[in-house]
Each structure stands twice: as C-alpha cells, then as structure tokens.
Amino acid sequence: MKTLKLNSGHDIPIVGLGTWRAQPEETEKAVHTALEAGYKHIDTAFNYNTEESIGEVVKKWTKEGKTKREDLFITTKLPHVGNRPKDVGRYLQMSLERLQMNYVDLYLVHMPFSFLGNPETHAPLTNEDGTFRLDVDNDVIGTWAEMEKQVEQGKAKSIGLSNFNLEQIEKICLSCKIKPSVLQVEHHAYLQQPDLVERCKKLGIVVTAYSPLGSPGANQHFSSKYNYELEDFPDILGHPTVGNLSEKYGKTPGQILLRHITQKGIVVIPKSLNPKRIKDNIDIFDFELIDDDIRMMNDLDRGEKGRIFDFLFFKGVEKHPEYPFKQRLTVDGEKISQL
Ligand SMILES: NC(=O)c1ccc[n+]([C@@H]2O[C@H](COP(=O)([O-])OP(=O)(O)OC[C@H]3O[C@@H](n4cnc5c(N)ncnc54)[C@H](OP(=O)(O)O)[C@@H]3O)[C@@H](O)[C@H]2O)c1
C-alpha cells in the first residue's frame, strides 16, 4: 500500500475505508473485507457510531495474529459537541474505549464550529425553532493546545483538522507547537479546491479527500435525518468524462475518480459496504492517468458550486462565528443552491 509521509514522521496509507452512515453489523463486515483486501487505514469519528465495530474487528484480527495494531492506521475525530479545550481529552478517551485501543494514529478536530450537547447522549441540543444551539465561545486555539497534549500523552500519533478553511488553518499554524499533520476535507472531481491543496502542501499538511466519489446516497440521509436536501445533488460517478475514461482504461468509474485524486498526492477514504466495491476501491495502483486525462478530470471542477457538505443541514450553523464556508452561501448576492 502506497503511503504518504506526515510532518509527524508517521506514514498514512493513501487509501482508507470510510465508515460514515454504516450500521454496526455492516461496519464489522466491511472492515473485515477491507482488511482481507489489504486496507491498512480506517476512517471513523465519535459521531459515526462505528468505533465499537471497528474496535471489535481489529481486536479479533490482532488476537488471531492476522495483523498487528502498529501496522494499521486508525483515524477518529473530536465531535462538534466536544469542540472546546476541556472536552478534548475526555472525548478522545471515550473514542479509545469504544475502539478498545490505547492510541489512534490520527485525531482530527471534526469541524471548526461547536454545538452545545446533551451530556448523556452527546447529541447536539436544539432550540424550539429547530436551530442548533451554538457554542459561540469555542476557543479554537485552546482546543488545538489540548489536541497537542494528546500527542504528548501518546494517545494520538498525529493530529489534524477537518472542514477548516484556509484562514482557520493558518491561524492555528501561527500559534501551534505541533502543526496539523492532515486536513480532511470534501474533495472530489466537482470540488477540487486547488488553492487550498497547494497551500496545504506549502504548509506541510497532507490533504485527505472525503466523499471522493461524490457521496452517492448522502442526500437521502440529509433528507431523512435533517429534513434537508440539496437541489441538483451531483452524480459524479455518472459523468460522461468519467465513463469515457473508465472504458479507455478498463477500470470502473469509481477507480477513475480515486486514481485522479491519489495521483495528485491526496489521500482518499471511499466508503463502501459492498465487497466488490471495497476491493475495487483499493485496486487503483496498476494504471496511471496520462496528463491529458488528468487535465480533463481537472476541468470537471465546479468550485464552490460543487460542494455537497456545506453543513447547512445543521439548521442555523451559518451563524456560528467559525462557520467555515461563508463563501458558499452567496455568489454575486444569490444563494448558491438556487443557481
Ligand atoms: N470529515 C468529515 O466531515 C467527513 C464528511 C463526510 C465523509 N467523511 C468520511 O469520508 C468517507 C467517504 O465519504 P462518503 O461516505 O461521504 O462518500 P463516498 O466515499 O464518496 O461515497 C460512498 C458511497 O458510494 C458508494 N460506492 C463506494 N464505492 C463505489 C464504487 N466503486 N462505485 C460506485 N459506488 C461506490 C457507496 O455505496 P456502497 O456502500 O453500496 O458501495 C456509498 O454509498 C466517509 O465514509 C467518512 O469516513 C468525513
């Protein structure tokens, strides 16, 4: 498995298995299939409710001598309800207990904004009108200092950020002792963010692409869980350019999308519960897109209009001072989702 070197000195496998929206039993099966297929990297979060299942499979595999913990790369994330200095250690400890591990390879601040949460269920609290109860006092720099302590205590090998914009990343880089190793952001053919990627490269931060296939099925989830839908949800896997390249290279559309991203030195974490697709998604190292085809894929970028995860399904989140995608809300004064 190809890896990239992090500024912490550790290596991150360039393909990992995503686990968002997977039920516990499905997760166990998918992680098992993935480990058999050669995956070493699994992505989870406190909020996904997949940590326990991942922990079970890893425990079984290590007990049976089929893998060693140190050969795996496990990422989890500090939730939006725990995004404040005093909660960092507590939430990481809860994740470690769920994972049955004494360290994670990568701990990410899941989002720059924070909500007040129910202390029992860890669900965000809402107001009577359905808006989320914002914690506007969150201290981003203080939270990062606590993230650094997790490295010093050996509970996280590397630390990083997710869904932060460039300005927020640079602010942390100016005051930190330990630089973020990874930025995990939405990245696919329709949202390529070349400036952000370039800047991260200069800062020595590895980018991980979430939703690298365009997250088919996410709109249904937004609708059933939050009664929120994106107009014109994209079908990136079905784009004719991707189809043509799929025929040309004798690879699936998914493999073309993942190859395009990894060939730029970006990590991908596609989620699948389907054994064939789990295997296909890691089988992308026996071909290379030629420059003209890379350019054709680069041309699919729609900029901010390509963003799926603007988090507006958290009703009222755009009023949080750390909401990262303000430019998403309007283009020339018009709401972008109406364009
Ligand atoms: N940091 C964050 O805020 C954040 C946000 C979103 C996601 N993530 C992480 O990134 C991971 C990936 O993102 P995602 O789950 O949103 O979307 P994704 O990986 O782009 O797409 C997953 C969907 O595509 C299908 N699929 C998988 N492989 C395929 C292939 N080769 N061909 C056709 N369809 C395929 C899957 O269905 P089947 O299961 O039926 O194959 C699943 O419904 C997540 O699971 C999560 O770990 C992080």
mmCIF file of C-alpha atoms and ligand atoms in Angstrom:
data_model
loop_
_atom_site.group_PDB
_atom_site.id
_atom_site.type_symbol
_atom_site.label_atom_id
_atom_site.label_comp_id
_atom_site.label_asym_id
_atom_site.label_seq_id
_atom_site.Cartn_x
_atom_site.Cartn_y
_atom_site.Cartn_z
ATOM 1 C CA MET A 1 0.000 0.000 0.000
ATOM 2 C CA LYS A 2 1.377 3.375 -1.039
ATOM 3 C CA THR A 3 1.802 5.763 1.903
ATOM 4 C CA LEU A 4 2.470 9.481 2.338
ATOM 5 C CA LYS A 5 4.836 10.853 4.980
ATOM 6 C CA LEU A 6 3.195 13.095 7.579
ATOM 7 C CA ASN A 7 5.008 16.005 9.248
ATOM 8 C CA SER A 8 4.758 13.980 12.493
ATOM 9 C CA GLY A 9 7.106 11.403 10.942
ATOM 10 C CA HIS A 10 4.370 8.764 10.601
ATOM 11 C CA ASP A 11 3.102 7.310 7.322
ATOM 12 C CA ILE A 12 -0.517 7.498 6.184
ATOM 13 C CA PRO A 13 -1.793 4.889 3.703
ATOM 14 C CA ILE A 14 -3.108 6.734 0.636
ATOM 15 C CA VAL A 15 -6.359 4.728 0.541
ATOM 16 C CA GLY A 16 -8.518 4.171 3.601
ATOM 17 C CA LEU A 17 -12.002 2.832 4.248
ATOM 18 C CA GLY A 18 -14.675 5.426 5.133
ATOM 19 C CA THR A 19 -17.382 4.332 7.568
ATOM 20 C CA TRP A 20 -19.912 7.203 7.744
ATOM 21 C CA ARG A 21 -23.572 6.072 7.576
ATOM 22 C CA ALA A 22 -22.678 2.393 8.158
ATOM 23 C CA GLN A 23 -24.620 0.377 10.717
ATOM 24 C CA PRO A 24 -22.596 -1.590 13.323
ATOM 25 C CA GLU A 25 -23.044 -5.038 11.748
ATOM 26 C CA GLU A 26 -22.401 -3.706 8.262
ATOM 27 C CA THR A 27 -19.284 -1.947 9.550
ATOM 28 C CA GLU A 28 -17.881 -5.159 11.023
ATOM 29 C CA LYS A 29 -18.347 -6.976 7.715
ATOM 30 C CA ALA A 30 -16.922 -4.101 5.675
ATOM 31 C CA VAL A 31 -13.847 -3.678 7.893
ATOM 32 C CA HIS A 32 -13.214 -7.415 7.807
ATOM 33 C CA THR A 33 -13.485 -7.453 3.985
ATOM 34 C CA ALA A 34 -11.278 -4.385 3.755
ATOM 35 C CA LEU A 35 -8.520 -5.872 5.925
ATOM 36 C CA GLU A 36 -8.640 -9.031 3.810
ATOM 37 C CA ALA A 37 -8.326 -6.882 0.679
ATOM 38 C CA GLY A 38 -5.190 -5.199 2.078
ATOM 39 C CA TYR A 39 -6.568 -1.973 3.579
ATOM 40 C CA LYS A 40 -4.498 -0.663 6.495
ATOM 41 C CA HIS A 41 -6.332 2.612 7.064
ATOM 42 C CA ILE A 42 -9.839 3.041 8.519
ATOM 43 C CA ASP A 43 -11.619 6.366 8.995
ATOM 44 C CA THR A 44 -14.191 6.861 11.727
ATOM 45 C CA ALA A 45 -15.460 9.595 14.073
ATOM 46 C CA PHE A 46 -17.048 9.794 17.507
ATOM 47 C CA ASN A 47 -20.243 10.807 15.671
ATOM 48 C CA TYR A 48 -20.372 7.860 13.238
ATOM 49 C CA ASN A 49 -21.122 5.178 15.852
ATOM 50 C CA THR A 50 -18.756 2.830 14.052
ATOM 51 C CA GLU A 51 -15.866 2.962 16.529
ATOM 52 C CA GLU A 52 -17.052 -0.076 18.530
ATOM 53 C CA SER A 53 -17.439 -2.262 15.431
ATOM 54 C CA ILE A 54 -14.025 -1.265 14.093
ATOM 55 C CA GLY A 55 -12.525 -1.994 17.513
ATOM 56 C CA GLU A 56 -14.098 -5.455 17.583
ATOM 57 C CA VAL A 57 -12.685 -6.431 14.180
ATOM 58 C CA VAL A 58 -9.227 -5.067 14.929
ATOM 59 C CA LYS A 59 -9.191 -6.882 18.281
ATOM 60 C CA LYS A 60 -10.160 -10.153 16.557
ATOM 61 C CA TRP A 61 -7.561 -9.725 13.820
ATOM 62 C CA THR A 62 -4.745 -8.882 16.235
ATOM 63 C CA LYS A 63 -5.717 -11.713 18.606
ATOM 64 C CA GLU A 64 -5.642 -14.193 15.726
ATOM 65 C CA GLY A 65 -2.229 -12.837 14.671
ATOM 66 C CA LYS A 66 -3.563 -11.724 11.256
ATOM 67 C CA THR A 67 -2.390 -8.154 11.778
ATOM 68 C CA LYS A 68 -0.508 -6.030 14.280
ATOM 69 C CA ARG A 69 -2.033 -2.871 15.698
ATOM 70 C CA GLU A 70 1.057 -0.899 14.636
ATOM 71 C CA ASP A 71 0.513 -1.939 11.003
ATOM 72 C CA LEU A 72 -2.911 -0.239 10.942
ATOM 73 C CA PHE A 73 -3.780 3.445 10.653
ATOM 74 C CA ILE A 74 -6.931 4.385 12.574
ATOM 75 C CA THR A 75 -8.387 7.900 12.388
ATOM 76 C CA THR A 76 -11.134 9.271 14.602
ATOM 77 C CA LYS A 77 -12.494 12.744 15.277
ATOM 78 C CA LEU A 78 -13.418 15.123 18.091
ATOM 79 C CA PRO A 79 -17.171 15.775 17.704
ATOM 80 C CA HIS A 80 -18.819 19.180 17.283
ATOM 81 C CA VAL A 81 -20.364 18.801 20.762
ATOM 82 C CA GLY A 82 -16.924 18.304 22.341
ATOM 83 C CA ASN A 83 -15.164 21.073 20.488
ATOM 84 C CA ARG A 84 -13.743 23.033 23.423
ATOM 85 C CA PRO A 85 -10.476 22.714 25.366
ATOM 86 C CA LYS A 86 -11.887 20.996 28.466
ATOM 87 C CA ASP A 87 -13.582 18.251 26.414
ATOM 88 C CA VAL A 88 -10.769 17.159 24.075
ATOM 89 C CA GLY A 89 -9.108 14.610 26.385
ATOM 90 C CA ARG A 90 -12.473 13.304 27.604
ATOM 91 C CA TYR A 91 -13.837 12.677 24.094
ATOM 92 C CA LEU A 92 -10.622 11.075 22.852
ATOM 93 C CA GLN A 93 -10.668 8.790 25.891
ATOM 94 C CA MET A 94 -14.268 7.783 25.072
ATOM 95 C CA SER A 95 -13.271 7.041 21.469
ATOM 96 C CA LEU A 96 -10.293 4.967 22.620
ATOM 97 C CA GLU A 97 -12.543 2.954 24.919
ATOM 98 C CA ARG A 98 -15.019 2.330 22.103
ATOM 99 C CA LEU A 99 -12.155 1.315 19.802
ATOM 100 C CA GLN A 100 -10.528 -0.787 22.557
ATOM 101 C CA MET A 101 -7.215 0.868 21.712
ATOM 102 C CA ASN A 102 -4.707 2.874 23.709
ATOM 103 C CA TYR A 103 -3.889 5.253 20.856
ATOM 104 C CA VAL A 104 -5.215 6.398 17.494
ATOM 105 C CA ASP A 105 -2.971 7.135 14.554
ATOM 106 C CA LEU A 106 -4.759 10.364 13.749
ATOM 107 C CA TYR A 107 -7.110 12.520 15.824
ATOM 108 C CA LEU A 108 -8.918 15.278 13.933
ATOM 109 C CA VAL A 109 -10.974 18.246 15.090
ATOM 110 C CA HIS A 110 -14.073 17.266 13.093
ATOM 111 C CA MET A 111 -15.413 20.784 12.475
ATOM 112 C CA PRO A 112 -14.332 24.293 13.410
ATOM 113 C CA PHE A 113 -17.759 25.203 14.859
ATOM 114 C CA SER A 114 -19.266 23.765 18.023
ATOM 115 C CA PHE A 115 -22.666 22.999 19.452
ATOM 116 C CA LEU A 116 -23.901 22.552 22.988
ATOM 117 C CA GLY A 117 -24.632 18.886 23.506
ATOM 118 C CA ASN A 118 -26.683 16.589 25.689
ATOM 119 C CA PRO A 119 -24.145 15.250 28.216
ATOM 120 C CA GLU A 120 -25.769 11.788 28.234
ATOM 121 C CA THR A 121 -26.435 11.159 24.530
ATOM 122 C CA HIS A 122 -23.808 13.552 23.088
ATOM 123 C CA ALA A 123 -26.434 14.721 20.583
ATOM 124 C CA PRO A 124 -26.451 18.453 19.776
ATOM 125 C CA LEU A 125 -29.109 20.481 21.586
ATOM 126 C CA THR A 126 -31.647 22.381 19.520
ATOM 127 C CA ASN A 127 -33.808 25.443 20.131
ATOM 128 C CA GLU A 128 -37.600 25.455 19.835
ATOM 129 C CA ASP A 129 -37.419 26.552 16.202
ATOM 130 C CA GLY A 130 -35.186 23.566 15.345
ATOM 131 C CA THR A 131 -31.953 25.572 15.103
ATOM 132 C CA PHE A 132 -28.880 24.041 16.715
ATOM 133 C CA ARG A 133 -27.652 25.560 19.978
ATOM 134 C CA LEU A 134 -24.352 27.140 19.000
ATOM 135 C CA ASP A 135 -21.418 27.305 21.389
ATOM 136 C CA VAL A 136 -20.064 30.613 20.157
ATOM 137 C CA ASP A 137 -17.393 30.793 22.857
ATOM 138 C CA ASN A 138 -15.351 27.935 21.444
ATOM 139 C CA ASP A 139 -11.663 28.637 21.741
ATOM 140 C CA VAL A 140 -10.087 27.179 18.614
ATOM 141 C CA ILE A 141 -6.507 27.860 19.711
ATOM 142 C CA GLY A 142 -7.105 26.450 23.209
ATOM 143 C CA THR A 143 -8.702 23.342 21.692
ATOM 144 C CA TRP A 144 -5.665 22.830 19.477
ATOM 145 C CA ALA A 145 -3.355 23.126 22.508
ATOM 146 C CA GLU A 146 -5.325 20.268 24.091
ATOM 147 C CA MET A 147 -5.000 18.269 20.863
ATOM 148 C CA GLU A 148 -1.223 18.706 21.171
ATOM 149 C CA LYS A 149 -1.376 17.307 24.723
ATOM 150 C CA GLN A 150 -2.950 14.111 23.329
ATOM 151 C CA VAL A 151 0.181 13.593 21.221
ATOM 152 C CA GLU A 152 2.422 14.287 24.217
ATOM 153 C CA GLN A 153 0.436 11.727 26.245
ATOM 154 C CA GLY A 154 0.801 9.113 23.476
ATOM 155 C CA LYS A 155 -2.937 8.898 22.822
ATOM 156 C CA ALA A 156 -2.691 10.216 19.253
ATOM 157 C CA LYS A 157 0.298 9.666 16.967
ATOM 158 C CA SER A 158 -0.702 12.581 14.743
ATOM 159 C CA ILE A 159 -3.325 15.327 14.948
ATOM 160 C CA GLY A 160 -5.144 17.335 12.329
ATOM 161 C CA LEU A 161 -8.177 19.297 11.219
ATOM 162 C CA SER A 162 -11.297 18.626 9.207
ATOM 163 C CA ASN A 163 -13.593 21.106 7.455
ATOM 164 C CA PHE A 164 -11.429 24.098 8.440
ATOM 165 C CA ASN A 165 -10.917 26.821 5.842
ATOM 166 C CA LEU A 166 -7.531 28.229 4.912
ATOM 167 C CA GLU A 167 -7.788 31.244 7.205
ATOM 168 C CA GLN A 168 -8.636 28.998 10.171
ATOM 169 C CA ILE A 169 -5.775 26.616 9.361
ATOM 170 C CA GLU A 170 -3.270 29.439 9.079
ATOM 171 C CA LYS A 171 -4.393 30.880 12.415
ATOM 172 C CA ILE A 172 -3.627 27.560 14.116
ATOM 173 C CA CYS A 173 -0.304 27.217 12.305
ATOM 174 C CA LEU A 174 0.759 30.624 13.636
ATOM 175 C CA SER A 175 0.270 29.723 17.295
ATOM 176 C CA CYS A 176 0.840 25.958 17.471
ATOM 177 C CA LYS A 177 3.613 23.848 18.979
ATOM 178 C CA ILE A 178 2.634 20.847 16.840
ATOM 179 C CA LYS A 179 1.487 21.606 13.303
ATOM 180 C CA PRO A 180 -1.617 19.860 11.952
ATOM 181 C CA SER A 181 -0.453 16.784 10.005
ATOM 182 C CA VAL A 182 -3.616 16.318 7.979
ATOM 183 C CA LEU A 183 -6.523 18.365 6.660
ATOM 184 C CA GLN A 184 -9.528 16.177 5.882
ATOM 185 C CA VAL A 185 -11.935 17.988 3.572
ATOM 186 C CA GLU A 186 -14.554 17.295 0.951
ATOM 187 C CA HIS A 187 -12.662 16.726 -2.271
ATOM 188 C CA HIS A 188 -13.845 15.130 -5.499
ATOM 189 C CA ALA A 189 -13.953 15.909 -9.211
ATOM 190 C CA TYR A 190 -16.577 18.654 -8.723
ATOM 191 C CA LEU A 191 -14.841 20.293 -5.721
ATOM 192 C CA GLN A 192 -11.078 20.143 -6.220
ATOM 193 C CA GLN A 193 -10.009 23.256 -4.249
ATOM 194 C CA PRO A 194 -6.603 23.597 -5.966
ATOM 195 C CA ASP A 195 -5.629 26.693 -3.942
ATOM 196 C CA LEU A 196 -6.344 25.008 -0.618
ATOM 197 C CA VAL A 197 -4.455 21.884 -1.701
ATOM 198 C CA GLU A 198 -1.466 23.934 -2.868
ATOM 199 C CA ARG A 199 -1.363 25.978 0.351
ATOM 200 C CA CYS A 200 -1.540 22.812 2.478
ATOM 201 C CA LYS A 201 1.353 21.381 0.515
ATOM 202 C CA LYS A 202 3.399 24.507 1.313
ATOM 203 C CA LEU A 203 2.446 24.245 4.988
ATOM 204 C CA GLY A 204 3.484 20.560 5.038
ATOM 205 C CA ILE A 205 -0.079 19.347 5.660
ATOM 206 C CA VAL A 206 -1.315 16.198 3.867
ATOM 207 C CA VAL A 207 -4.830 16.524 2.429
ATOM 208 C CA THR A 208 -7.332 13.694 2.796
ATOM 209 C CA ALA A 209 -10.284 13.701 0.403
ATOM 210 C CA TYR A 210 -13.587 12.785 1.968
ATOM 211 C CA SER A 211 -16.565 11.883 -0.235
ATOM 212 C CA PRO A 212 -14.104 11.195 -3.084
ATOM 213 C CA LEU A 213 -16.861 9.524 -5.130
ATOM 214 C CA GLY A 214 -19.339 12.356 -4.524
ATOM 215 C CA SER A 215 -21.083 10.577 -1.640
ATOM 216 C CA PRO A 216 -23.971 8.937 -3.529
ATOM 217 C CA GLY A 217 -26.799 8.409 -1.053
ATOM 218 C CA ALA A 218 -25.876 11.375 1.161
ATOM 219 C CA ASN A 219 -28.871 13.438 0.018
ATOM 220 C CA GLN A 220 -31.243 10.703 1.140
ATOM 221 C CA HIS A 221 -29.511 10.736 4.521
ATOM 222 C CA PHE A 222 -29.756 14.554 4.800
ATOM 223 C CA SER A 223 -33.419 14.313 3.937
ATOM 224 C CA SER A 224 -34.363 11.529 6.362
ATOM 225 C CA LYS A 225 -32.196 12.733 9.258
ATOM 226 C CA TYR A 226 -32.419 16.514 8.920
ATOM 227 C CA ASN A 227 -35.348 17.127 6.531
ATOM 228 C CA TYR A 228 -32.845 18.962 4.315
ATOM 229 C CA GLU A 229 -31.977 18.306 0.687
ATOM 230 C CA LEU A 230 -29.511 19.739 -1.808
ATOM 231 C CA GLU A 231 -31.074 20.762 -5.083
ATOM 232 C CA ASP A 232 -29.378 19.042 -8.044
ATOM 233 C CA PHE A 233 -27.381 16.538 -5.990
ATOM 234 C CA PRO A 234 -24.441 15.656 -8.263
ATOM 235 C CA ASP A 235 -23.856 12.280 -9.911
ATOM 236 C CA ILE A 236 -20.096 12.407 -10.367
ATOM 237 C CA LEU A 237 -19.726 8.666 -10.979
ATOM 238 C CA GLY A 238 -22.165 9.089 -13.884
ATOM 239 C CA HIS A 239 -20.351 11.981 -15.596
ATOM 240 C CA PRO A 240 -19.626 11.147 -19.285
ATOM 241 C CA THR A 241 -15.922 12.065 -18.973
ATOM 242 C CA VAL A 242 -15.564 9.583 -16.113
ATOM 243 C CA GLY A 243 -17.459 6.987 -18.182
ATOM 244 C CA ASN A 244 -15.207 7.518 -21.211
ATOM 245 C CA LEU A 245 -12.042 7.193 -19.119
ATOM 246 C CA SER A 246 -13.484 4.121 -17.453
ATOM 247 C CA GLU A 247 -13.814 2.482 -20.879
ATOM 248 C CA LYS A 248 -10.418 3.705 -22.037
ATOM 249 C CA TYR A 249 -8.519 2.330 -19.022
ATOM 250 C CA GLY A 250 -10.727 -0.734 -18.420
ATOM 251 C CA LYS A 251 -11.383 0.453 -14.847
ATOM 252 C CA THR A 252 -14.641 1.290 -13.033
ATOM 253 C CA PRO A 253 -15.799 4.942 -12.793
ATOM 254 C CA GLY A 254 -15.024 4.777 -9.059
ATOM 255 C CA GLN A 255 -11.456 3.694 -9.762
ATOM 256 C CA ILE A 256 -11.003 6.573 -12.231
ATOM 257 C CA LEU A 257 -12.210 9.109 -9.624
ATOM 258 C CA LEU A 258 -9.961 7.681 -6.894
ATOM 259 C CA ARG A 259 -6.939 7.415 -9.189
ATOM 260 C CA HIS A 260 -7.371 11.049 -10.259
ATOM 261 C CA ILE A 261 -7.213 12.208 -6.648
ATOM 262 C CA THR A 262 -4.410 9.939 -5.411
ATOM 263 C CA GLN A 263 -2.274 10.724 -8.438
ATOM 264 C CA LYS A 264 -2.196 14.309 -7.094
ATOM 265 C CA GLY A 265 -0.754 13.108 -3.773
ATOM 266 C CA ILE A 266 -4.055 13.280 -1.895
ATOM 267 C CA VAL A 267 -5.313 10.524 0.428
ATOM 268 C CA VAL A 268 -8.793 9.052 -0.314
ATOM 269 C CA ILE A 269 -11.201 7.377 2.112
ATOM 270 C CA PRO A 270 -14.047 5.945 -0.002
ATOM 271 C CA LYS A 271 -16.811 4.268 1.971
ATOM 272 C CA SER A 272 -18.340 1.039 0.747
ATOM 273 C CA LEU A 273 -20.204 -1.846 2.315
ATOM 274 C CA ASN A 274 -20.134 -3.840 -0.900
ATOM 275 C CA PRO A 275 -17.324 -6.443 -1.009
ATOM 276 C CA LYS A 276 -16.614 -5.964 -4.714
ATOM 277 C CA ARG A 277 -16.509 -2.183 -4.455
ATOM 278 C CA ILE A 278 -14.354 -2.343 -1.288
ATOM 279 C CA LYS A 279 -11.826 -4.378 -3.296
ATOM 280 C CA ASP A 280 -12.125 -2.217 -6.434
ATOM 281 C CA ASN A 281 -11.534 0.977 -4.468
ATOM 282 C CA ILE A 282 -8.072 -0.140 -3.382
ATOM 283 C CA ASP A 283 -7.170 -1.685 -6.730
ATOM 284 C CA ILE A 284 -6.009 1.571 -8.327
ATOM 285 C CA PHE A 285 -2.249 1.148 -8.442
ATOM 286 C CA ASP A 286 -1.832 -0.794 -11.683
ATOM 287 C CA PHE A 287 -2.623 2.101 -14.031
ATOM 288 C CA GLU A 288 -1.824 5.782 -14.395
ATOM 289 C CA LEU A 289 -3.925 8.573 -15.922
ATOM 290 C CA ILE A 290 -1.947 10.378 -18.615
ATOM 291 C CA ASP A 291 -1.570 14.168 -18.359
ATOM 292 C CA ASP A 292 -4.313 14.936 -20.924
ATOM 293 C CA ASP A 293 -6.783 12.810 -18.985
ATOM 294 C CA ILE A 294 -5.761 14.412 -15.696
ATOM 295 C CA ARG A 295 -6.464 17.789 -17.313
ATOM 296 C CA MET A 296 -9.851 16.578 -18.490
ATOM 297 C CA MET A 297 -10.689 15.472 -14.942
ATOM 298 C CA ASN A 298 -9.379 18.763 -13.530
ATOM 299 C CA ASP A 299 -11.802 20.575 -15.857
ATOM 300 C CA LEU A 300 -14.772 18.971 -14.083
ATOM 301 C CA ASP A 301 -14.123 21.218 -11.055
ATOM 302 C CA ARG A 302 -17.166 23.407 -10.275
ATOM 303 C CA GLY A 303 -15.573 25.313 -7.414
ATOM 304 C CA GLU A 304 -17.898 26.211 -4.529
ATOM 305 C CA LYS A 305 -20.912 25.129 -6.592
ATOM 306 C CA GLY A 306 -19.602 21.560 -6.336
ATOM 307 C CA ARG A 307 -19.734 21.490 -2.533
ATOM 308 C CA ILE A 308 -22.078 18.875 -1.024
ATOM 309 C CA PHE A 309 -21.136 19.251 2.660
ATOM 310 C CA ASP A 310 -21.938 22.860 3.500
ATOM 311 C CA PHE A 311 -23.380 21.593 6.826
ATOM 312 C CA LEU A 312 -26.495 23.736 6.406
ATOM 313 C CA PHE A 313 -28.444 20.622 7.432
ATOM 314 C CA PHE A 314 -27.397 21.712 10.958
ATOM 315 C CA LYS A 315 -30.077 24.397 10.996
ATOM 316 C CA GLY A 316 -28.584 27.802 11.924
ATOM 317 C CA VAL A 317 -24.911 26.690 11.749
ATOM 318 C CA GLU A 318 -24.062 29.512 9.319
ATOM 319 C CA LYS A 319 -24.490 31.952 12.235
ATOM 320 C CA HIS A 320 -21.586 30.376 14.118
ATOM 321 C CA PRO A 321 -18.539 32.701 14.015
ATOM 322 C CA GLU A 322 -16.347 29.760 12.955
ATOM 323 C CA TYR A 323 -18.681 28.535 10.168
ATOM 324 C CA PRO A 324 -16.055 27.805 7.502
ATOM 325 C CA PHE A 325 -17.958 28.057 4.224
ATOM 326 C CA LYS A 326 -19.386 31.590 4.237
ATOM 327 C CA GLN A 327 -18.413 31.960 0.553
ATOM 328 C CA ARG A 328 -20.723 29.031 -0.161
ATOM 329 C CA LEU A 329 -23.783 30.947 0.977
ATOM 330 C CA THR A 330 -23.837 33.535 -1.775
ATOM 331 C CA VAL A 331 -22.297 34.087 -5.162
ATOM 332 C CA ASP A 332 -22.955 37.565 -6.533
ATOM 333 C CA GLY A 333 -25.566 38.022 -3.814
ATOM 334 C CA GLU A 334 -27.528 34.881 -4.739
ATOM 335 C CA LYS A 335 -27.834 31.757 -2.611
ATOM 336 C CA ILE A 336 -25.647 29.263 -4.374
ATOM 337 C CA SER A 337 -28.044 26.328 -4.065
ATOM 338 C CA GLN A 338 -30.529 28.297 -6.184
ATOM 339 C CA LEU A 339 -28.066 28.809 -9.015
HETATM 340 N N1 LIG B 1 -14.697 14.837 7.976
HETATM 341 C C1 LIG B 1 -15.943 14.906 7.570
HETATM 342 O O1 LIG B 1 -16.692 15.842 7.914
HETATM 343 C C2 LIG B 1 -16.475 13.844 6.659
HETATM 344 C C3 LIG B 1 -17.667 14.079 5.944
HETATM 345 C C4 LIG B 1 -18.108 13.071 5.089
HETATM 346 C C5 LIG B 1 -17.390 11.894 4.962
HETATM 347 N N2 LIG B 1 -16.269 11.674 5.706
HETATM 348 C C6 LIG B 1 -15.506 10.396 5.626
HETATM 349 O O2 LIG B 1 -15.231 10.112 4.257
HETATM 350 C C7 LIG B 1 -15.780 8.844 3.929
HETATM 351 C C8 LIG B 1 -16.191 8.810 2.474
HETATM 352 O O3 LIG B 1 -17.159 9.786 2.176
HETATM 353 P P1 LIG B 1 -18.702 9.426 1.898
HETATM 354 O O4 LIG B 1 -19.073 8.202 2.628
HETATM 355 O O5 LIG B 1 -19.445 10.684 2.155
HETATM 356 O O6 LIG B 1 -18.787 9.236 0.332
HETATM 357 P P2 LIG B 1 -18.044 8.407 -0.818
HETATM 358 O O7 LIG B 1 -16.993 7.542 -0.265
HETATM 359 O O8 LIG B 1 -17.711 9.391 -1.874
HETATM 360 O O9 LIG B 1 -19.245 7.540 -1.366
HETATM 361 C C9 LIG B 1 -19.773 6.470 -0.650
HETATM 362 C C10 LIG B 1 -20.947 5.901 -1.411
HETATM 363 O O10 LIG B 1 -20.511 5.450 -2.700
HETATM 364 C C11 LIG B 1 -20.832 4.090 -2.907
HETATM 365 N N3 LIG B 1 -19.637 3.487 -3.534
HETATM 366 C C12 LIG B 1 -18.474 3.138 -2.912
HETATM 367 N N4 LIG B 1 -17.573 2.694 -3.799
HETATM 368 C C13 LIG B 1 -18.166 2.768 -5.017
HETATM 369 C C14 LIG B 1 -17.724 2.461 -6.320
HETATM 370 N N5 LIG B 1 -16.504 1.996 -6.561
HETATM 371 N N6 LIG B 1 -18.612 2.645 -7.350
HETATM 372 C C15 LIG B 1 -19.853 3.123 -7.119
HETATM 373 N N7 LIG B 1 -20.324 3.435 -5.893
HETATM 374 C C16 LIG B 1 -19.475 3.271 -4.848
HETATM 375 C C17 LIG B 1 -21.140 3.514 -1.556
HETATM 376 O O11 LIG B 1 -22.180 2.574 -1.632
HETATM 377 P P3 LIG B 1 -21.914 1.017 -1.221
HETATM 378 O O12 LIG B 1 -21.660 1.014 0.256
HETATM 379 O O13 LIG B 1 -23.212 0.365 -1.591
HETATM 380 O O14 LIG B 1 -20.753 0.561 -2.039
HETATM 381 C C18 LIG B 1 -21.586 4.727 -0.737
HETATM 382 O O15 LIG B 1 -22.978 4.897 -0.821
HETATM 383 C C19 LIG B 1 -16.947 8.693 4.910
HETATM 384 O O16 LIG B 1 -17.468 7.394 4.983
HETATM 385 C C20 LIG B 1 -16.301 9.206 6.181
HETATM 386 O O17 LIG B 1 -15.445 8.216 6.727
HETATM 387 C C21 LIG B 1 -15.791 12.648 6.522
#
